[in-house]
Structures are given as structure tokens and as C-alpha cells.
Coordinates of C-alpha atoms in Angstrom, one line a residue:
Chain A
M17 CA 84.7 66.2 75.0
Y18 CA 86.7 66.1 71.8
R19 CA 85.1 62.8 71.0
A20 CA 81.6 64.1 71.5
I21 CA 82.4 67.0 69.2
A22 CA 83.8 64.7 66.5
E23 CA 80.8 62.4 66.9
R24 CA 78.3 65.2 66.4
A25 CA 80.3 66.5 63.4
G26 CA 80.1 63.0 62.0
V27 CA 76.4 63.0 62.0
Y28 CA 76.2 66.4 60.2
R29 CA 78.8 65.3 57.8
A30 CA 77.1 62.1 56.8
I31 CA 73.8 64.1 56.4
A32 CA 75.5 66.8 54.2
E33 CA 77.6 64.4 52.1
R34 CA 75.1 61.6 51.5
R35 CA 74.2 61.3 47.8
D36 CA 71.7 59.4 45.7
M37 CA 74.4 57.4 43.8
R38 CA 74.1 55.9 40.4
H39 CA 77.7 55.1 39.7
F40 CA 79.3 52.2 41.5
K41 CA 82.4 50.0 41.4
S42 CA 81.4 46.3 41.4
D43 CA 83.5 45.1 44.4
P44 CA 81.2 43.4 47.0
I45 CA 80.4 44.9 50.4
D46 CA 81.9 42.7 53.1
T47 CA 79.5 40.8 55.3
A48 CA 80.3 42.6 58.6
T49 CA 79.7 46.0 57.0
L50 CA 76.4 44.9 55.4
E51 CA 75.2 43.7 58.7
R52 CA 76.1 47.0 60.4
L53 CA 74.1 48.8 57.7
L54 CA 71.0 46.6 58.0
N55 CA 71.1 46.9 61.8
A56 CA 71.2 50.7 61.4
A57 CA 68.1 50.4 59.3
H58 CA 66.5 48.2 61.9
C59 CA 67.1 50.9 64.6
A60 CA 64.5 53.2 62.8
P61 CA 61.5 54.5 64.6
S62 CA 58.2 53.0 63.5
V63 CA 54.6 54.0 64.1
G64 CA 53.2 52.0 67.0
L65 CA 56.5 50.1 66.9
M66 CA 55.1 48.0 64.1
Q67 CA 58.5 47.6 62.3
P68 CA 56.8 47.3 58.9
W69 CA 60.1 47.0 56.9
R70 CA 61.3 43.9 55.2
F71 CA 64.6 43.6 53.3
I72 CA 65.3 41.2 50.5
R73 CA 69.0 40.6 49.5
V74 CA 69.4 39.9 45.9
T75 CA 72.3 37.4 45.4
D76 CA 71.1 35.6 42.3
R77 CA 72.5 37.2 39.1
A78 CA 69.5 36.2 36.9
L79 CA 67.1 37.8 39.4
R80 CA 69.2 41.0 39.4
E81 CA 69.0 41.0 35.6
Q82 CA 65.2 40.6 35.8
I83 CA 65.0 43.6 38.2
H84 CA 67.2 45.6 35.9
R85 CA 64.7 44.8 33.1
L86 CA 61.8 46.1 35.2
V87 CA 63.6 49.3 35.9
E88 CA 64.5 49.8 32.2
E89 CA 60.8 49.3 31.3
E90 CA 59.7 51.9 33.7
R91 CA 62.4 54.2 32.7
H92 CA 61.0 54.2 29.1
R93 CA 57.4 54.6 30.4
T94 CA 58.5 57.5 32.6
A95 CA 60.3 59.2 29.7
E96 CA 57.1 58.9 27.6
A97 CA 55.0 60.4 30.4
L98 CA 57.5 63.3 30.7
G99 CA 56.6 64.4 27.2
E100 CA 58.9 67.3 26.2
R101 CA 61.6 66.3 28.7
H102 CA 61.7 62.8 27.2
D103 CA 65.2 63.0 25.6
E104 CA 66.7 64.9 28.5
F105 CA 65.4 62.3 31.0
M106 CA 66.7 59.4 28.8
R107 CA 70.2 60.9 29.0
L108 CA 70.3 60.7 32.8
K109 CA 71.8 57.8 34.6
V110 CA 69.0 56.8 36.9
Q111 CA 70.1 53.5 38.4
G112 CA 73.1 51.2 38.9
V113 CA 71.3 47.9 39.4
L114 CA 73.7 45.8 37.3
E115 CA 77.0 47.2 38.5
C116 CA 76.5 47.9 42.2
G117 CA 78.2 45.6 44.7
E118 CA 75.0 44.8 46.6
L119 CA 71.3 45.0 45.7
L120 CA 68.6 45.2 48.3
I121 CA 64.8 45.5 48.0
A122 CA 63.0 47.3 50.8
A123 CA 59.4 46.5 51.2
L124 CA 56.3 47.1 53.4
C125 CA 55.1 43.9 55.1
E126 CA 51.7 42.4 54.6
G127 CA 49.0 42.6 57.3
R128 CA 49.5 46.2 58.1
E129 CA 45.8 47.0 58.4
Q130 CA 45.8 45.5 61.9
H131 CA 48.0 48.3 63.2
I132 CA 45.9 51.2 64.2
F133 CA 48.1 53.1 66.6
G134 CA 49.2 56.3 64.8
R135 CA 47.6 55.2 61.6
R136 CA 43.9 55.6 62.0
T137 CA 43.9 58.9 60.1
L138 CA 47.3 58.5 58.5
P139 CA 47.6 54.9 57.3
E140 CA 50.6 55.9 55.2
M141 CA 52.7 56.2 58.3
D142 CA 53.9 52.7 57.7
L143 CA 55.7 53.9 54.6
A144 CA 57.1 56.8 56.6
S145 CA 58.7 54.2 59.0
V146 CA 60.3 52.2 56.2
S147 CA 61.6 55.5 54.7
C148 CA 63.2 56.3 58.1
A149 CA 64.8 52.9 58.1
I150 CA 66.2 53.5 54.6
Q151 CA 67.5 56.9 55.6
N152 CA 69.3 55.3 58.5
L153 CA 70.9 52.8 56.2
W154 CA 71.9 55.5 53.7
L155 CA 73.6 57.6 56.4
A156 CA 75.4 54.6 57.9
A157 CA 76.6 53.7 54.4
R158 CA 77.8 57.2 53.9
A159 CA 79.7 57.1 57.1
E160 CA 81.3 53.9 56.0
G161 CA 82.3 55.5 52.7
I162 CA 79.7 53.3 50.8
G163 CA 77.3 54.8 48.2
M164 CA 73.6 54.1 47.9
G165 CA 71.0 54.9 45.4
W166 CA 67.2 54.6 45.9
V167 CA 65.5 53.6 42.7
S168 CA 61.7 53.9 42.5
L169 CA 61.4 53.4 38.8
F170 CA 59.6 50.0 38.7
D171 CA 56.2 48.5 38.6
P172 CA 55.7 47.4 42.2
L173 CA 53.3 44.6 41.4
A174 CA 55.7 43.1 38.8
L175 CA 58.6 43.3 41.3
A176 CA 56.4 41.8 44.1
Q177 CA 55.6 38.9 41.8
L178 CA 59.3 38.4 40.9
L179 CA 60.2 38.1 44.6
H180 CA 57.2 35.9 45.5
M181 CA 55.9 38.5 47.9
P182 CA 52.6 37.9 49.7
D183 CA 49.4 39.8 49.0
G184 CA 49.3 43.1 50.9
S185 CA 53.1 43.6 50.9
L186 CA 54.6 46.2 48.7
P187 CA 58.2 46.8 47.4
I188 CA 59.0 50.5 47.7
A189 CA 62.7 50.7 46.9
V190 CA 65.4 49.0 44.8
L191 CA 68.5 50.0 46.8
C192 CA 71.8 49.9 44.9
L193 CA 74.7 49.8 47.4
G194 CA 78.4 49.7 46.7
H195 CA 81.8 51.2 46.7
V196 CA 82.2 54.3 44.6
E197 CA 85.0 56.1 42.8
A198 CA 83.8 59.3 44.4
F199 CA 80.7 60.8 45.9
Y200 CA 79.0 63.5 43.8
P201 CA 79.8 67.0 45.1
G202 CA 76.1 67.8 45.0
P203 CA 72.8 66.2 44.1
M204 CA 73.2 64.5 40.7
L205 CA 70.0 66.0 39.3
E206 CA 71.2 69.4 40.2
L207 CA 74.6 68.9 38.6
T208 CA 73.0 67.6 35.4
G209 CA 70.6 70.6 35.3
W210 CA 67.5 68.5 35.7
A211 CA 66.2 70.4 38.7
K212 CA 67.1 73.4 40.8
V213 CA 67.5 73.1 44.5
R214 CA 65.3 75.5 46.5
P215 CA 66.7 77.1 49.6
L216 CA 65.2 76.1 53.0
S217 CA 64.0 79.6 53.6
E218 CA 61.3 79.2 50.9
L219 CA 60.0 76.0 52.5
M220 CA 59.6 77.4 56.0
F221 CA 56.6 79.1 57.6
V222 CA 55.7 80.4 61.0
D223 CA 52.3 79.6 62.5
R224 CA 50.5 79.5 59.2
W225 CA 51.1 78.6 55.7
D226 CA 52.0 81.6 53.6
N227 CA 52.8 81.4 49.9
G228 CA 54.5 84.7 50.0
A229 CA 58.2 85.0 50.6
A230 CA 59.1 83.1 53.8
Q231 CA 62.7 84.2 54.0
N232 CA 64.3 84.2 57.4
R233 CA 61.2 83.1 59.0
T234 CA 63.0 80.5 61.1
T235 CA 64.5 83.1 63.3
T236 CA 61.6 85.6 63.6
S237 CA 58.5 85.3 65.6
A238 CA 55.0 85.0 64.3
P239 CA 53.7 87.6 61.8
Chain B
M12 CA 92.2 58.8 61.3
Y13 CA 91.0 59.0 64.9
R14 CA 88.7 61.7 63.8
A15 CA 87.2 59.6 61.0
I16 CA 86.6 56.7 63.4
A17 CA 84.9 59.0 66.0
E18 CA 82.8 60.6 63.2
R19 CA 81.6 57.2 62.0
A20 CA 80.9 56.1 65.6
G21 CA 78.9 59.2 66.0
V22 CA 76.6 58.3 63.2
Y23 CA 76.0 54.8 64.6
R24 CA 75.5 56.2 68.0
A25 CA 72.9 58.7 67.0
I26 CA 71.1 56.0 65.1
A27 CA 71.1 53.6 68.0
E28 CA 70.3 56.1 70.7
R29 CA 67.6 58.1 68.9
R30 CA 64.2 57.7 70.6
D31 CA 60.7 58.8 69.9
M32 CA 60.4 61.1 72.9
R33 CA 57.2 62.1 74.8
H34 CA 58.7 63.7 77.9
F35 CA 60.3 67.1 77.6
K36 CA 61.7 69.9 79.6
S37 CA 60.1 73.2 78.5
D38 CA 63.3 75.2 77.9
P39 CA 63.4 76.6 74.4
I40 CA 65.9 75.4 71.7
D41 CA 68.3 78.2 70.8
T42 CA 67.9 79.6 67.3
A43 CA 71.3 78.5 66.0
T44 CA 70.6 74.9 67.0
L45 CA 67.2 74.9 65.5
E46 CA 68.6 76.2 62.2
R47 CA 71.2 73.4 62.2
L48 CA 68.4 70.9 62.7
L49 CA 66.2 72.3 59.9
N50 CA 69.2 72.5 57.6
A51 CA 69.9 68.8 58.3
A52 CA 66.3 68.0 57.3
H53 CA 66.7 70.1 54.2
C54 CA 69.7 67.9 53.1
A55 CA 67.5 64.9 52.6
P56 CA 67.2 63.1 49.4
S57 CA 64.0 63.6 47.4
V58 CA 62.4 61.8 44.5
G59 CA 63.3 63.7 41.3
L60 CA 64.8 66.4 43.6
M61 CA 61.2 67.7 44.2
Q62 CA 61.9 68.7 47.8
P63 CA 58.3 68.2 48.8
W64 CA 58.8 69.0 52.5
R65 CA 57.4 72.1 54.2
F66 CA 57.9 73.0 57.8
I67 CA 55.7 75.2 59.9
R68 CA 57.1 76.5 63.2
V69 CA 54.5 76.9 65.9
T70 CA 55.3 80.0 68.0
D71 CA 51.7 81.0 69.0
R72 CA 50.6 79.5 72.3
A73 CA 46.9 79.5 71.4
L74 CA 47.7 77.7 68.2
R75 CA 49.8 75.1 70.1
E76 CA 46.8 74.6 72.4
Q77 CA 44.5 74.0 69.4
I78 CA 46.9 71.5 68.0
H79 CA 47.1 69.8 71.4
R80 CA 43.3 69.6 71.3
L81 CA 43.3 67.9 67.9
V82 CA 45.8 65.3 69.1
E83 CA 43.7 64.7 72.2
E84 CA 40.6 64.2 70.1
E85 CA 42.4 61.6 67.9
R86 CA 43.9 59.9 70.9
H87 CA 40.4 59.2 72.2
R88 CA 39.2 58.0 68.7
T89 CA 42.2 55.8 68.4
A90 CA 41.5 54.3 71.8
E91 CA 38.0 53.5 70.8
A92 CA 39.2 51.9 67.5
L93 CA 41.6 49.7 69.5
G94 CA 38.7 48.1 71.3
E95 CA 40.0 45.7 74.0
R96 CA 43.3 47.6 74.3
H97 CA 41.5 50.9 74.9
D98 CA 42.5 51.3 78.6
E99 CA 46.1 50.2 78.0
F100 CA 46.4 52.7 75.2
M101 CA 44.9 55.6 77.2
R102 CA 47.6 55.0 79.9
L103 CA 50.4 55.6 77.4
K104 CA 51.9 59.1 77.0
V105 CA 51.7 59.6 73.3
Q106 CA 52.7 63.2 72.9
G107 CA 54.4 66.2 74.5
V108 CA 52.8 69.0 72.5
L109 CA 52.2 71.3 75.3
E110 CA 55.5 71.0 77.2
C111 CA 58.1 70.6 74.5
G112 CA 60.4 73.5 73.8
E113 CA 59.7 73.7 70.1
L114 CA 56.8 72.5 68.0
L115 CA 57.1 72.0 64.3
I116 CA 54.6 70.7 61.7
A117 CA 56.1 68.8 58.7
A118 CA 54.0 68.7 55.6
L119 CA 53.8 67.6 52.0
C120 CA 53.5 70.6 49.6
E121 CA 50.7 71.2 47.2
G122 CA 51.1 70.6 43.4
R123 CA 52.9 67.3 43.7
E124 CA 51.1 65.7 40.8
Q125 CA 53.3 67.6 38.3
H126 CA 56.3 65.6 39.5
I127 CA 56.5 62.3 37.6
F128 CA 60.2 61.4 37.9
G129 CA 60.3 58.3 40.2
R130 CA 56.6 58.7 41.0
R131 CA 54.7 57.4 38.0
T132 CA 54.1 54.0 39.6
L133 CA 54.9 55.0 43.2
P134 CA 53.3 58.4 43.8
E135 CA 53.8 58.0 47.6
M136 CA 57.6 58.5 47.1
D137 CA 56.9 62.2 48.0
L138 CA 56.0 61.0 51.5
A139 CA 59.1 58.9 51.6
S140 CA 61.2 62.0 50.9
V141 CA 59.6 64.0 53.7
S142 CA 60.2 61.1 56.0
C143 CA 63.9 61.0 55.2
A144 CA 64.0 64.7 56.0
I145 CA 62.4 64.1 59.3
Q146 CA 64.8 61.3 60.1
N147 CA 67.7 63.6 59.3
L148 CA 66.3 66.1 61.7
W149 CA 65.8 63.4 64.3
L150 CA 69.3 62.1 64.1
A151 CA 70.8 65.6 64.1
A152 CA 68.7 66.5 67.2
R153 CA 69.9 63.3 68.9
A154 CA 73.5 64.2 68.2
E155 CA 72.8 67.6 69.8
G156 CA 71.3 65.9 72.8
I157 CA 67.9 67.2 71.9
G158 CA 64.8 64.9 71.9
M159 CA 62.1 64.6 69.3
G160 CA 58.8 62.8 69.1
W161 CA 56.8 62.3 65.9
V162 CA 53.1 62.5 66.6
S163 CA 50.7 61.2 63.9
L164 CA 47.6 61.2 66.1
F165 CA 45.6 64.0 64.4
D166 CA 43.0 64.6 61.7
P167 CA 45.2 65.9 58.8
L168 CA 42.4 67.9 57.3
A169 CA 41.6 69.7 60.5
L170 CA 45.2 70.5 61.1
A171 CA 45.6 71.7 57.5
Q172 CA 42.7 74.1 58.1
L173 CA 44.1 75.3 61.4
L174 CA 47.4 76.2 59.6
H175 CA 45.7 77.7 56.5
M176 CA 47.3 75.2 54.3
P177 CA 46.5 75.2 50.6
D178 CA 44.5 72.4 48.9
G179 CA 46.7 69.5 47.9
S180 CA 49.1 70.0 50.8
L181 CA 49.0 67.6 53.7
P182 CA 50.5 67.7 57.2
I183 CA 52.1 64.4 58.1
A184 CA 53.8 65.1 61.4
V185 CA 53.5 67.1 64.6
L186 CA 57.1 67.2 65.7
C187 CA 57.7 67.8 69.4
L188 CA 61.3 68.9 70.0
G189 CA 63.1 69.9 73.1
H190 CA 65.6 69.3 75.9
V191 CA 65.0 66.2 77.9
E192 CA 65.8 64.9 81.4
A193 CA 67.1 61.7 79.8
F194 CA 66.6 59.6 76.7
Y195 CA 64.7 56.4 77.2
P196 CA 67.0 53.4 77.3
G197 CA 64.9 51.6 74.6
P198 CA 61.7 52.3 72.6
M199 CA 59.0 53.6 74.9
L200 CA 56.4 51.3 73.5
E201 CA 58.7 48.3 74.3
L202 CA 59.5 49.5 77.8
T203 CA 55.7 50.0 78.6
G204 CA 55.0 46.5 77.2
W205 CA 52.8 47.8 74.4
A206 CA 54.7 46.0 71.6
K207 CA 57.6 43.6 71.3
V208 CA 60.6 44.4 69.1
R209 CA 61.2 41.8 66.5
P210 CA 64.8 40.9 65.6
L211 CA 66.1 41.9 62.2
S212 CA 66.7 38.2 61.3
E213 CA 63.0 37.7 61.1
L214 CA 62.6 40.6 58.6
M215 CA 65.3 39.7 56.2
F216 CA 65.0 37.4 53.1
V217 CA 67.3 36.3 50.3
D218 CA 66.2 36.4 46.7
R219 CA 62.6 35.6 47.5
W220 CA 60.1 36.3 50.2
D221 CA 59.9 33.4 52.6
N222 CA 57.6 33.4 55.5
G223 CA 59.5 30.6 57.2
A224 CA 62.4 31.3 59.6
A225 CA 64.7 33.7 57.9
Q226 CA 67.4 33.6 60.7
N227 CA 70.9 34.3 59.7
R228 CA 69.9 34.8 56.1
T229 CA 71.9 38.1 55.8
T230 CA 75.2 36.2 55.8
T231 CA 74.3 33.1 53.8
S232 CA 73.8 32.8 50.1
A233 CA 70.6 32.1 48.3
P234 CA 68.7 28.9 49.4

């Protein structure tokens, strides 16, 4: 019984204390741990059981530097696109590609159009499945005391080319993994003042969308 | 120390034993538990901290029946689109909308185009964020002994209309939640013979995509 309570608490704790990390120590992740993390990802649900995720481990230093360059290029383009927030954005640390202990690329496989189950009206469910796999990996990493950051600042076609990916596949995440000095006490973008976290109560509705105040609607019945 | 080990084990256990459920008992989920689950979802990472998720709780029985009808319509259309697997598909139980204890709709909010951070080249990262929120909810539910099924068999525009959703928002999941007799011992679609689960080793590469055998590549260095 005590074990069951601790196990449940562990799930909530990993969920609450998981962070999108950008600061890493450079020690490697040991092989057994990395395998546990990848297996956790592979336990994810997938639409029609299509398992559309693919993972590429980056072990070559020159390749890592090329990926870093792609992220840097997109960082500058994003800053330009942000206009008046250009300087503020450029001061943020948005990736840890060069220093993290382990670098993974998560991608959607090719040939997804043949999978119709659960995707006829919502083809993007394949991306949802890979995202669930990444979240599994993230939570398992947190439970192991390992940090992860999901970087989406890159040109996907340029990255696909760099990794010799086939037509129809698509990289969706540069995942920086590694040991950390400490986990941030809250979301980095909140701590730096980039964005404000909204309470759940504002994002919940009952029976119909309602752009008015939705406070406390989780516990009340339909209006 | 013992607590830390049990907590970590709890995370791996929830990840390994989570199932996409279609069979439910109809007892309701108590309010405190439901709030914990929704708060777990709300702890998810989001691109640029945009928190694009919205949740609609369905409490009205007539509305639930209308949603069930939408799912049934799409189930038949999917069966037609599947051609030779039509009959096999129609024998599967693909949803538990009418019998589950709690029905939630997860959606992408409107106005997402103003969020550029992490989305300039990959605008679909908003869907990735909502998917991570749903996976959090799923794992928290599993840790509570509650089942969940993600149904994506519906016409999103028809469902948006039913829920009075604003232009630019998009429902991405009908989430059936509830108590269950038992969790399936493996993925339902594998147990029924619909699909075969592929081993992780086939979905892993090192440094470059390689459509040849990728076995054991997680532990070896670059080719």
C-alpha cells in the first residue's frame, strides 16, 4: 500500500517538476539509462498503433556542430520575425545543443499516408503520437534526475538533409538530454519574464466554449 | 532513498501499463481526482509557453449522445476508406463515449498564429504541446487506476460547431475517462491482431537515417 502511494506520488512529482532545460553539464548519460529512456518513449500510445516515431542518436561531434549551426540560424530568423521583442528574445538561452550529454533527434517516419485509422479527418495525429513518446521520455528522464530540452528552432528540411532522412519523413524535435546542476524552480520562460503562465481555470469549459470567465467550472455542472 | 526508488518505479510503471482504453464502467470520477488529472495536463511543456490547450468537460447527456453520433459517422467513413479491412475494422471497439464515467474534449485554442517562438518553421508545435498535456493526463490517470482512451474518429469542424468553438480553434481529442474492470495486458490493437508492434531497435538510428537493420544501434557508436 505504501509502495502504491509512493509510486503514484512519483508520477505527479515527475509531471510537476519536469522542466524544459537549456543548461546542462556535459557528462554523458550511461547506456543503461539511455535505453530505459528510449524504451519509455517507445511505450507511447500511437494512432492505429502506427508507431510513427523514429529517433536518431547524434554521436558525431561535427554533426552536432552542424545541428547547432542550424538552430543558431533559426534563432536569428525567429528574432527578426519577433520584431519589437527581438533583443529580449536574443537574450534568452533557447538551447543546449553543444553542451548537453546526449543529443537525440525525434522524427516522423515516411510513408504515413497509408495509415488511415484515426487519421482520415485528423492526419496530424501522427505528430500527436510522437509528442506523447517525447513526453514519456521527458518524464522518465525527470524521474532519473536527468534534464531534457525540446528545441524546435530549426529548418526541418535542412535538418532532414543533414541526417539523410528519406522523403516524407520529418524531424520534429532536437532533444538535448543530460545531467544538470539543478532543475529550474518553474518554467524558464516564466522566470525570465518572457511569458505569463495562465491558470487552468481560464482554459476549462463545460459543455460549450465560452470566452467569458471560466473559473471553477471544473467542479460545477453545465451552465 | 526507498521512497525515491519507488517514485521512479511509479513513473516507469505508469508509462508501461498505460493503455488506450475502450471499455469502461460507468461510475463517475470524483471531483478531486478529476482536478488532479486536469492539473497534471496543465503542467505540460508548451512551445514558447503558449499553453494552447483547452479542455471542455461534457456533462450534458444529450451533448454526449451527439458526440457519440459524430464518432459513429466517422467510424463508418473510416471503414469505407479502409477498403478490404472494412469488416475487420468494424468489429473493433474504437470508443467508449457513451459508457465512460467522464468525457472531455481537448482542443487547440484560437489565435495561435501570433505565437512565433519555436513555431516559425514548425507551426504544428502547438499540437505537440497539447499532446504532451494529454499524455500527462493519461499517465496521471493510470497512476490513479483510471483508464483513458483518445478517440480521433470525428469530423473536427462538426465537433467544433457542436461545442460552439470559435474560428481558429480545433478539437483534437475526444477523451473517454473512467474506472475500468481491468487494464488490457497489451495494446488493444495488438491483442486483436489489427497491428503488430515493432521493436524499438527498428526505429532507432545513429547519426544518419538508415533503412537497413538498425538493431542494437542504441548502444553502439556511429557506423
